[in-house]
JSON list of C-alpha atoms in Angstrom, two decimals:
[
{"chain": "A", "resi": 423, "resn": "UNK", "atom": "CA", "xyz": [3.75, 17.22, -21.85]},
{"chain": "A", "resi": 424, "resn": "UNK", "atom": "CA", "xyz": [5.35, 19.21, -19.22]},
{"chain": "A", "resi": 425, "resn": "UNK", "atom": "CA", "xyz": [6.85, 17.26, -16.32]},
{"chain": "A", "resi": 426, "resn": "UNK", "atom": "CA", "xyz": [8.36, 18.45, -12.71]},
{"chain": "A", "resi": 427, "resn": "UNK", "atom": "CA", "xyz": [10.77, 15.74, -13.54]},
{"chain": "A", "resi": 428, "resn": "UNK", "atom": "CA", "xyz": [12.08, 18.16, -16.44]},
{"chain": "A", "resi": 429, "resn": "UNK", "atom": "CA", "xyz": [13.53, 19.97, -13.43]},
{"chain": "A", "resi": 430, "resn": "UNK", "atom": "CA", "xyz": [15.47, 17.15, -12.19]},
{"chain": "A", "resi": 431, "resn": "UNK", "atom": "CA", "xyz": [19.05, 17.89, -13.15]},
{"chain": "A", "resi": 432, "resn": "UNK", "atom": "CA", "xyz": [18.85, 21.18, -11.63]},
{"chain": "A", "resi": 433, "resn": "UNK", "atom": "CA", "xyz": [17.07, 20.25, -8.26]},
{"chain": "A", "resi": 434, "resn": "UNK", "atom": "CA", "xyz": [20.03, 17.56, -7.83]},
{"chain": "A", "resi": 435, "resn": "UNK", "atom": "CA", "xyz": [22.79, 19.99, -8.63]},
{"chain": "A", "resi": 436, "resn": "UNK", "atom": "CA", "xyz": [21.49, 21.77, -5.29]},
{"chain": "A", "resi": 437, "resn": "UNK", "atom": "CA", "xyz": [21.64, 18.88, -3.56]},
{"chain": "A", "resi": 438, "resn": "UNK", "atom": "CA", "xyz": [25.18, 18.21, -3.96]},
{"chain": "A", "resi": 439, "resn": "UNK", "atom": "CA", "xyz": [26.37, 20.04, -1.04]},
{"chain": "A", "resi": 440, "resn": "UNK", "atom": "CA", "xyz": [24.22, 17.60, 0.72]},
{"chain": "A", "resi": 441, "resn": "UNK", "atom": "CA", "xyz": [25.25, 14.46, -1.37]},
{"chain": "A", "resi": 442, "resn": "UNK", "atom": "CA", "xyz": [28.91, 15.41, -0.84]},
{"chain": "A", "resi": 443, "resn": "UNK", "atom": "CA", "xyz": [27.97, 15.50, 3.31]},
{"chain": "A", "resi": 444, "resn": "UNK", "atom": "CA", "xyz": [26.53, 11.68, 3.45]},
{"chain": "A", "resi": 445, "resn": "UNK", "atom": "CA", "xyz": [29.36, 10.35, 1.82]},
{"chain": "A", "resi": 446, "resn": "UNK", "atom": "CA", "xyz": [31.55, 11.92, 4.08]},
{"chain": "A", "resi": 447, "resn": "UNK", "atom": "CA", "xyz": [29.81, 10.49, 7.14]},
{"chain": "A", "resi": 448, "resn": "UNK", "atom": "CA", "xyz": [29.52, 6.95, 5.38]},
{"chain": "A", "resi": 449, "resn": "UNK", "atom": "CA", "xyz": [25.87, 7.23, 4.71]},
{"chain": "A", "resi": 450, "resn": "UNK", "atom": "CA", "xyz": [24.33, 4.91, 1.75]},
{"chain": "A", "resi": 451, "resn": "UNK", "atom": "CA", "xyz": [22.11, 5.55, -1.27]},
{"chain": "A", "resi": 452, "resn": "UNK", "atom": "CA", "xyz": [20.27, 1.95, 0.33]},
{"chain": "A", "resi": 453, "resn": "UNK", "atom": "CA", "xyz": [20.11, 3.69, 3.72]},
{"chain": "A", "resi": 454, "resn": "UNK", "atom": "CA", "xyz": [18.62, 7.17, 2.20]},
{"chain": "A", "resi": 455, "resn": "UNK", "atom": "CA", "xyz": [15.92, 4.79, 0.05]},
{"chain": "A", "resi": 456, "resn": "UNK", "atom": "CA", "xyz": [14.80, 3.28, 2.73]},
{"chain": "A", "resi": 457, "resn": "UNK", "atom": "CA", "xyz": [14.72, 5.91, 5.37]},
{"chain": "A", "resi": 458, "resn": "UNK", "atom": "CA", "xyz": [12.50, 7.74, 3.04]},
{"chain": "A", "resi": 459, "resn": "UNK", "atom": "CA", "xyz": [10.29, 5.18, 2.93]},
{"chain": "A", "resi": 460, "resn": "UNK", "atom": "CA", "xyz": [9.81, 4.72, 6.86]},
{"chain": "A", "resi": 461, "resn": "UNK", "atom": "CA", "xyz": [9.11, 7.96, 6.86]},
{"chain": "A", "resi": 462, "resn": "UNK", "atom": "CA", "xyz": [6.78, 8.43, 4.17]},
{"chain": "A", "resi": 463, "resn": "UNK", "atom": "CA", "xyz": [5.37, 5.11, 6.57]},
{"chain": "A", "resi": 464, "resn": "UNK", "atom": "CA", "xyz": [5.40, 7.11, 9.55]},
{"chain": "A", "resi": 465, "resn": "UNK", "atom": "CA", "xyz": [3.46, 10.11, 7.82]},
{"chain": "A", "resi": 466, "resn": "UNK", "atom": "CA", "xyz": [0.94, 7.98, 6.12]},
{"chain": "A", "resi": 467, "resn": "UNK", "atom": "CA", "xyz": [-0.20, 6.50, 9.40]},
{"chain": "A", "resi": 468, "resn": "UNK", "atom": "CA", "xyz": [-0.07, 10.04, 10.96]},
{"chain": "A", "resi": 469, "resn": "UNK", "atom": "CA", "xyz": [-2.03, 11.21, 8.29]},
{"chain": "A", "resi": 470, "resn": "UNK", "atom": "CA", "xyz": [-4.62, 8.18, 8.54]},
{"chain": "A", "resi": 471, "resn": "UNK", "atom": "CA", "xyz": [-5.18, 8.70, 12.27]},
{"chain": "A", "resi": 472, "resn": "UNK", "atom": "CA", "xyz": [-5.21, 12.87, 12.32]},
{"chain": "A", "resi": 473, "resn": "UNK", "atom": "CA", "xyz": [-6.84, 13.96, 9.06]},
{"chain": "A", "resi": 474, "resn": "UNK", "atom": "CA", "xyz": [-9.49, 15.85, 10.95]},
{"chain": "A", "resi": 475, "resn": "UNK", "atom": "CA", "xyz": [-6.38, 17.71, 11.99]},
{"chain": "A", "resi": 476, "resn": "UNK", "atom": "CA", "xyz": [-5.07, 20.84, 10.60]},
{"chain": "A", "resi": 477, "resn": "UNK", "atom": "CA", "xyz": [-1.31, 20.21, 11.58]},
{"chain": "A", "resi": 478, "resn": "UNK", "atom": "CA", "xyz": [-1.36, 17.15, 9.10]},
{"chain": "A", "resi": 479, "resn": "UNK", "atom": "CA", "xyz": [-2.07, 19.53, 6.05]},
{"chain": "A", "resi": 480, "resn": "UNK", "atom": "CA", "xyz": [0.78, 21.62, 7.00]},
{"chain": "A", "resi": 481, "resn": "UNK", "atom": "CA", "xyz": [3.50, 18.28, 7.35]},
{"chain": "A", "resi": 482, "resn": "UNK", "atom": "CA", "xyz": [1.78, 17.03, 4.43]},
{"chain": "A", "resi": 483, "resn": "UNK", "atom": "CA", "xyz": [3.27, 19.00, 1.71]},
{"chain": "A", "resi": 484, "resn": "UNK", "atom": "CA", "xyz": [6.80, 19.90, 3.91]},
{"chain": "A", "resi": 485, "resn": "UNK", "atom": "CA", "xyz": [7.44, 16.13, 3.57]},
{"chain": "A", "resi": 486, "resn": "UNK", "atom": "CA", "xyz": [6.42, 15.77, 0.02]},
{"chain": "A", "resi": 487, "resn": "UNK", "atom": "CA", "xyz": [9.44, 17.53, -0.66]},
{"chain": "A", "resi": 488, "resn": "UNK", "atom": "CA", "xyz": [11.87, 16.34, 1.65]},
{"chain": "A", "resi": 489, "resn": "UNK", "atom": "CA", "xyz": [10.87, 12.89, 0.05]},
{"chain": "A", "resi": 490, "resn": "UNK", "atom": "CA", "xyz": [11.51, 13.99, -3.26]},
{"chain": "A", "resi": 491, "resn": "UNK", "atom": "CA", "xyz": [14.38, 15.16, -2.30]},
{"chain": "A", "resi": 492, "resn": "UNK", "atom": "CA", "xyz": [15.43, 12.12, -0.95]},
{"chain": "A", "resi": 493, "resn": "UNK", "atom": "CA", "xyz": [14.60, 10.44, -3.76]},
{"chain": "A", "resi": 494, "resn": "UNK", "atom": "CA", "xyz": [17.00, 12.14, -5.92]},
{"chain": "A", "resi": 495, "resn": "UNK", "atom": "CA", "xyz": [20.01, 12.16, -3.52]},
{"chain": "A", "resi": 496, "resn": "UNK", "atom": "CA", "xyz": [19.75, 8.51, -3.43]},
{"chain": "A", "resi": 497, "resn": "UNK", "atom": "CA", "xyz": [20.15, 8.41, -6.99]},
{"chain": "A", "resi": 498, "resn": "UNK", "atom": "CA", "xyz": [23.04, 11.07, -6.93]},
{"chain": "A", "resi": 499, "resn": "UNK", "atom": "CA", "xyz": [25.02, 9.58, -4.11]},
{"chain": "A", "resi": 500, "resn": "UNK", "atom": "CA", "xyz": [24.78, 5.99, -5.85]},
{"chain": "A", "resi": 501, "resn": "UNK", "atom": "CA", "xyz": [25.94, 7.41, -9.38]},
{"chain": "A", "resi": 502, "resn": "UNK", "atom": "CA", "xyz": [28.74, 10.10, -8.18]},
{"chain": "A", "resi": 503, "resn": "UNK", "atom": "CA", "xyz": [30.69, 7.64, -5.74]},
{"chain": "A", "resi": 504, "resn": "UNK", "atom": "CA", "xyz": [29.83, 4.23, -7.85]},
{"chain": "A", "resi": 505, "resn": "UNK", "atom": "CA", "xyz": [27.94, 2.70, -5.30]},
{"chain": "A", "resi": 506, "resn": "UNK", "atom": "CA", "xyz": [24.76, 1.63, -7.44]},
{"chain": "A", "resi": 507, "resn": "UNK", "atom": "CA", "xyz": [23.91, -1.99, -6.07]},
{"chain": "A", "resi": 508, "resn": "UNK", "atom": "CA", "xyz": [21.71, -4.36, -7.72]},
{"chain": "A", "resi": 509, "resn": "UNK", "atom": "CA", "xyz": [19.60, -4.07, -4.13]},
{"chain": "A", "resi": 510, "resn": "UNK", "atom": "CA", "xyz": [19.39, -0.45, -4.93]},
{"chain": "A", "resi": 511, "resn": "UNK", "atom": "CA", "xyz": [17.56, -1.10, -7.92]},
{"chain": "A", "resi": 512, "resn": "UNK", "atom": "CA", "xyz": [15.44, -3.63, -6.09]},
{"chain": "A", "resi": 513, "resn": "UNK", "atom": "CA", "xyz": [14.78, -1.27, -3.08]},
{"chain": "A", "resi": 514, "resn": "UNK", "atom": "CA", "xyz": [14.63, 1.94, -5.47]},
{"chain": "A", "resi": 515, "resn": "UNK", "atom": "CA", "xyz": [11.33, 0.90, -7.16]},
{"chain": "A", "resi": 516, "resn": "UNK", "atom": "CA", "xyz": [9.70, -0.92, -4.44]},
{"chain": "A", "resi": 517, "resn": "UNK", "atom": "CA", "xyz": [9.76, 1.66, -1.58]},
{"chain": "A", "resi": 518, "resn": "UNK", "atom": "CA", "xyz": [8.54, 4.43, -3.76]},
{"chain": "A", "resi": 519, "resn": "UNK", "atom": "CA", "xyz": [4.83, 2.51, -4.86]},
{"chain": "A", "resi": 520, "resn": "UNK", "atom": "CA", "xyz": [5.37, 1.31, -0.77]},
{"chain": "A", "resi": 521, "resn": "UNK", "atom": "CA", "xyz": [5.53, 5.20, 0.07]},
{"chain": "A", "resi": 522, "resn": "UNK", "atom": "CA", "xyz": [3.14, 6.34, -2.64]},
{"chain": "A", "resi": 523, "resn": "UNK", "atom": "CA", "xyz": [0.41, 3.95, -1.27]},
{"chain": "A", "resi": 524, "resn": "UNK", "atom": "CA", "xyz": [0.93, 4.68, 2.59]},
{"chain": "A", "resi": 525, "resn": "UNK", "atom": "CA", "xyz": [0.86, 8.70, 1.65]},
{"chain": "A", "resi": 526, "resn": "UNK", "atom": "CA", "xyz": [-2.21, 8.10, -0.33]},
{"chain": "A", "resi": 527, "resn": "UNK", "atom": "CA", "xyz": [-4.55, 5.75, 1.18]},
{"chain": "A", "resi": 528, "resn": "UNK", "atom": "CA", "xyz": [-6.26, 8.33, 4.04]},
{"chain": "A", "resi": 529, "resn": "UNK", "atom": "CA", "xyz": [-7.26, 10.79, 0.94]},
{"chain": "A", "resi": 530, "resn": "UNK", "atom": "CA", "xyz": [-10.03, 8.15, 1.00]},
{"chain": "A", "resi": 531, "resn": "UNK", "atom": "CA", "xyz": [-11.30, 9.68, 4.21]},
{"chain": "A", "resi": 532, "resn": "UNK", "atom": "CA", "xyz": [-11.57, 12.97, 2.95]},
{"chain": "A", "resi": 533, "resn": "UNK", "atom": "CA", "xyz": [-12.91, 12.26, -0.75]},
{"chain": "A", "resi": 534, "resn": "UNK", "atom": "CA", "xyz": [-16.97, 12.24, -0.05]},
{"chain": "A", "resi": 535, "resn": "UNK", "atom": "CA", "xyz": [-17.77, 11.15, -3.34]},
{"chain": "A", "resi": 536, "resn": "UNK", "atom": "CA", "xyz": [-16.83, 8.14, -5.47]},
{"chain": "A", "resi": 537, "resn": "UNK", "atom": "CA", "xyz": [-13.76, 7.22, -3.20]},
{"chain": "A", "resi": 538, "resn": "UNK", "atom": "CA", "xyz": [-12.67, 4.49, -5.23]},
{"chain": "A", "resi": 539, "resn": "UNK", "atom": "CA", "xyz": [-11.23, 7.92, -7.80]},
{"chain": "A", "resi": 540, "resn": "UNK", "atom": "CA", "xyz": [-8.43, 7.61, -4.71]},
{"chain": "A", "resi": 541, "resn": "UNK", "atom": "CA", "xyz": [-7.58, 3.45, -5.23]},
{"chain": "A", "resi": 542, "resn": "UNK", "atom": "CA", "xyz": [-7.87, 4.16, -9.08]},
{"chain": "A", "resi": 543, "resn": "UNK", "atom": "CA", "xyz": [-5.49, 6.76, -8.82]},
{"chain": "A", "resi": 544, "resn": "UNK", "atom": "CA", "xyz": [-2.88, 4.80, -6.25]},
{"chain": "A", "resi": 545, "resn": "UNK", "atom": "CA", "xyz": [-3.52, 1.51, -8.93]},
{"chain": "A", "resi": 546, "resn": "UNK", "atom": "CA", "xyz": [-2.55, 3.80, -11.97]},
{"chain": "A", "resi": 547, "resn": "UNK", "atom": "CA", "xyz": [0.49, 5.02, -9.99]},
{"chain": "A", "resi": 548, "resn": "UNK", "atom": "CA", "xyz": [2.03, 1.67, -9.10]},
{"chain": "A", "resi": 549, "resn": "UNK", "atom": "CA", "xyz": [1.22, 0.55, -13.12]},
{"chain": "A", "resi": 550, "resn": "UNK", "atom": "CA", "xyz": [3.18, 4.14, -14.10]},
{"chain": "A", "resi": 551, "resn": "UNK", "atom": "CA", "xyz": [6.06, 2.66, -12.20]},
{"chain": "A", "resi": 552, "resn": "UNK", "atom": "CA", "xyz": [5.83, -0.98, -13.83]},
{"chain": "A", "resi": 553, "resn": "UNK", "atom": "CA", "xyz": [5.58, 0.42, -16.97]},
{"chain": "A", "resi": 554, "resn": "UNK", "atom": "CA", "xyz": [8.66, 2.66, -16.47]},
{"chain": "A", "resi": 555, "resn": "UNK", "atom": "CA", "xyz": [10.85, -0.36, -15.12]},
{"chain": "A", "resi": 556, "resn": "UNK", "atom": "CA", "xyz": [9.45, -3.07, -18.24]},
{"chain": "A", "resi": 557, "resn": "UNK", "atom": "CA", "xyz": [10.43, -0.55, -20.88]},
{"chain": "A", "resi": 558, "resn": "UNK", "atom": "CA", "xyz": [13.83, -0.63, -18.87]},
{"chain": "A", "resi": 559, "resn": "UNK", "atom": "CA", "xyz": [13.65, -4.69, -18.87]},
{"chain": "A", "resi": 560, "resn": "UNK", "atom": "CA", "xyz": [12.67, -4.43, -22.78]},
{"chain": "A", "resi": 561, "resn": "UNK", "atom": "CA", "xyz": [14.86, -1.66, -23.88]},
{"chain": "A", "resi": 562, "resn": "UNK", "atom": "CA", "xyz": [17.43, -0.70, -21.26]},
{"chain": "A", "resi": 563, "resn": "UNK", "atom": "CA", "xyz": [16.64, 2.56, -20.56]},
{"chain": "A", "resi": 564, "resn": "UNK", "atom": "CA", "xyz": [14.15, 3.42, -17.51]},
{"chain": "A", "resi": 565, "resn": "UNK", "atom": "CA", "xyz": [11.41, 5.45, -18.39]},
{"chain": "A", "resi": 566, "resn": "UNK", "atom": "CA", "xyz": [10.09, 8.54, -16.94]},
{"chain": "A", "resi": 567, "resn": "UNK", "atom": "CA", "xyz": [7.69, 10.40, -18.87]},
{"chain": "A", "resi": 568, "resn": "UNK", "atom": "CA", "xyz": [5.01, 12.71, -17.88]},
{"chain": "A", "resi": 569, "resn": "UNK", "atom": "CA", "xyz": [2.38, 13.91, -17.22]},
{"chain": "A", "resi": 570, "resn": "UNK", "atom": "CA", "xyz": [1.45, 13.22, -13.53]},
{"chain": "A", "resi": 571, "resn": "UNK", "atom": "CA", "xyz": [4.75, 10.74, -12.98]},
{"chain": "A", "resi": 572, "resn": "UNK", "atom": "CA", "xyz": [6.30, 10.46, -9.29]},
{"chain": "A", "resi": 573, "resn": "UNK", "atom": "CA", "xyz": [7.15, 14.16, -8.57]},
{"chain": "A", "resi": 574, "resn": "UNK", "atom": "CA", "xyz": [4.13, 15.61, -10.43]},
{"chain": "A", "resi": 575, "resn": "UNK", "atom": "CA", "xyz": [2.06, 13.34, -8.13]},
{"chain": "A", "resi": 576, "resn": "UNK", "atom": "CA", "xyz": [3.89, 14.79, -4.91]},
{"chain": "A", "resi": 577, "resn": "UNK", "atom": "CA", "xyz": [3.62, 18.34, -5.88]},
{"chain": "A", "resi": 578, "resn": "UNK", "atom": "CA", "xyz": [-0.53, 17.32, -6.95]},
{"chain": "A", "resi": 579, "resn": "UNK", "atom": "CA", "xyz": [-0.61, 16.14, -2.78]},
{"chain": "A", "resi": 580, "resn": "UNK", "atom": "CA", "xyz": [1.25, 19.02, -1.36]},
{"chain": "A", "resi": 581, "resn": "UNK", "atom": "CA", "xyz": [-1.01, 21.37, -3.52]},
{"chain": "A", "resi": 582, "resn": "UNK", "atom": "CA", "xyz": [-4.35, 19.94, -2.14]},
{"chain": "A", "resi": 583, "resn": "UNK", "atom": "CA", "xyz": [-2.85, 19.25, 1.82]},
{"chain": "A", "resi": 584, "resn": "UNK", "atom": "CA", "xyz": [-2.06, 23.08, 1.45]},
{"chain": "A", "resi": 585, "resn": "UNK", "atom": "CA", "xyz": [-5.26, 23.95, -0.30]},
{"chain": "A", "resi": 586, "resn": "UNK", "atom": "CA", "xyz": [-6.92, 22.05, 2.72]},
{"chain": "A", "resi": 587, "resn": "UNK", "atom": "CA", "xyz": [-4.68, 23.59, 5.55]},
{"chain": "A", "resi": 588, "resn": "UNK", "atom": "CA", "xyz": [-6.41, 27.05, 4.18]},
{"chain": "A", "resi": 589, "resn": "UNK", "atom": "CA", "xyz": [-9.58, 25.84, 4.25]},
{"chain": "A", "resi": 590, "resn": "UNK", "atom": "CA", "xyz": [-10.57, 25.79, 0.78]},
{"chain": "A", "resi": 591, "resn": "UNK", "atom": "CA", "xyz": [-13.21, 23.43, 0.48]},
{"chain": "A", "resi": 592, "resn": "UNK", "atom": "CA", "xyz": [-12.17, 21.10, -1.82]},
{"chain": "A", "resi": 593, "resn": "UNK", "atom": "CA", "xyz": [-13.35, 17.94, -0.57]},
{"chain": "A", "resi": 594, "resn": "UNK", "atom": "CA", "xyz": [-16.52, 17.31, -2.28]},
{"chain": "A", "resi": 595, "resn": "UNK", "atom": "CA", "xyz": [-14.50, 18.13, -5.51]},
{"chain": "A", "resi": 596, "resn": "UNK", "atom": "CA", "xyz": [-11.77, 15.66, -4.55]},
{"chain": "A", "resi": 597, "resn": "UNK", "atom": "CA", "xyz": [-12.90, 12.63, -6.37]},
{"chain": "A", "resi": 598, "resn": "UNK", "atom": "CA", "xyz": [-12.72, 15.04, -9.95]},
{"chain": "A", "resi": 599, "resn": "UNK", "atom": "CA", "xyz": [-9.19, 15.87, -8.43]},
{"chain": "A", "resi": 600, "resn": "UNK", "atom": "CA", "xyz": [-7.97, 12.53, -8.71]},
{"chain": "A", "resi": 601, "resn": "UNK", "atom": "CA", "xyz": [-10.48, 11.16, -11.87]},
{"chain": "A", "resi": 602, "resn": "UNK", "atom": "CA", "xyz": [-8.35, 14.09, -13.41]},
{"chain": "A", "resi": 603, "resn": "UNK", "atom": "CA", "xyz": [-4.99, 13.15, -11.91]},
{"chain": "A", "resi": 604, "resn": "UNK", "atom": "CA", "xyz": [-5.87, 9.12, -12.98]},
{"chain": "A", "resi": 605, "resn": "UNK", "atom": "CA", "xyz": [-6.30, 10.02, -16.86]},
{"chain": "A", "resi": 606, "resn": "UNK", "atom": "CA", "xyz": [-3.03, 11.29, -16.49]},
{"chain": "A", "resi": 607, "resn": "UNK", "atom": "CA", "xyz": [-1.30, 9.00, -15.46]},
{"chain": "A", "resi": 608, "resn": "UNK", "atom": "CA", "xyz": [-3.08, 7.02, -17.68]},
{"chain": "A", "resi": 609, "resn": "UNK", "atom": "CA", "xyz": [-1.19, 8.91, -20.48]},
{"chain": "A", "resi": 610, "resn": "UNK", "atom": "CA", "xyz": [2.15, 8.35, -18.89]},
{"chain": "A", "resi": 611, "resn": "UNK", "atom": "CA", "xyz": [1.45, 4.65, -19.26]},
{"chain": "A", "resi": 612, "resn": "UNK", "atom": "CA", "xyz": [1.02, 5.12, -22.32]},
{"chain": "A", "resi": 613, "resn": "UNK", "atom": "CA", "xyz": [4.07, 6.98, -23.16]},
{"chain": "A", "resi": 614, "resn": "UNK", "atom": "CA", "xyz": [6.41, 4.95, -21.15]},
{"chain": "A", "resi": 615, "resn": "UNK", "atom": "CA", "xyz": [5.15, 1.88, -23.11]},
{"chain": "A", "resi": 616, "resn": "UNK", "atom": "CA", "xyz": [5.02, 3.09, -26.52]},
{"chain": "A", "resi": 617, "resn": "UNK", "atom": "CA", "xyz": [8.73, 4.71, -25.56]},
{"chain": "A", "resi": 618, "resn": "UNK", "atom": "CA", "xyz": [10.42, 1.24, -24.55]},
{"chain": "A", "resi": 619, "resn": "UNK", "atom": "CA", "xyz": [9.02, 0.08, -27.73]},
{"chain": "A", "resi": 620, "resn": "UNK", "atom": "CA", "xyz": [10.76, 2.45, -29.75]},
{"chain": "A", "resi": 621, "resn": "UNK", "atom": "CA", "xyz": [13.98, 1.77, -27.59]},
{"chain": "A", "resi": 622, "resn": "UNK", "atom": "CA", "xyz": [14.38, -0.57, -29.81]}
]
């Protein structure tokens, strides 16, 4: 199944110009991991406190990007200068379910039916990433299939904050949302299981 994460290679190529600036001013792939995570912090409790708000909705999906964007110069600026730590590793996988939980939580204050659809969804999320780093354990090779892995699940929240921000009313319909989302993720597991078992 198609994946955003398909589009990886390219969306890091134009962050190179960016890559190339850290390193210049000593900046590390650590310090980019975990500034994305305080933010993504930051924004979930903004979002938990304001998401009556309409400005919220608008910072939403703006960040959602800039994270993922993060998230792949990290990666970039640890491979192309050889500074991939075992911390990074460590901090890599650990502040991304930290962030995905923070930026997901207040959702349950807008679903109005069957809320638990949001903790299934964040549950299936952190098991998509467990999955991904056992078949690495098992086989050696980190796994990242789709559908609805880490950047499909950003661009799913920056569709509904903007979807929200326009006032489509799409909170009654928000527990189908992320039932929907949840089965596919559910299917990621799978693959990412069934993949580090063929690793080898």
């Amino acid at each position: 199944m198609i994946s955003i994460y398909e589009l990886k290679p390219k969306f890091q190529q134009m962050l190179m110009p960016f890559v190339d600036y850290l390193y210049k001013h000593n900046v590390t792939p650590n310090q980019v991991t975990v500034s994305a995570c305080l933010l993504s912090i930051i924004i979930g409790m903004l979002f938990y406190f304001n998401f009556e708000s309409g400005w919220i909705y608008a910072v939403l999906p703006v960040f959602m990007f800039v994270r993922m964007a993060m998230n792949a110069i990290d990666g970039v600026l640890a491979k192309k200068f050889n500074l991939e730590s075992r911390l990074g590793k460590f901090l890599n996988e650990l502040t991304d379910v930290i962030s995905d939980t923070v930026l997901f939580i207040p959702f349950i204050l807008l679903t109005q039916t069957f809320q638990a659809a949001v903790i299934i969804f964040i549950a299936l999320s952190i098991i998509s990433e467990m999955s991904g780093v056992l078949a690495e354990v098992t086989s050696g090779k980190r796994r990242y299939d789709g559908p609805m892995g880490k950047s499909d699940r950003a661009f799913l929240i920056g569709a509904v904050s903007v979807l929200i921000l326009f006032s489509v009313p799409l909170e009654p319909y928000l527990h189908i949302v992320f039932i929907a989302a949840s089965l596919l993720i559910a299917v990621n597991i799978y693959k990412r299981v069934l993949g580090g078992l063929e690793e080898n």
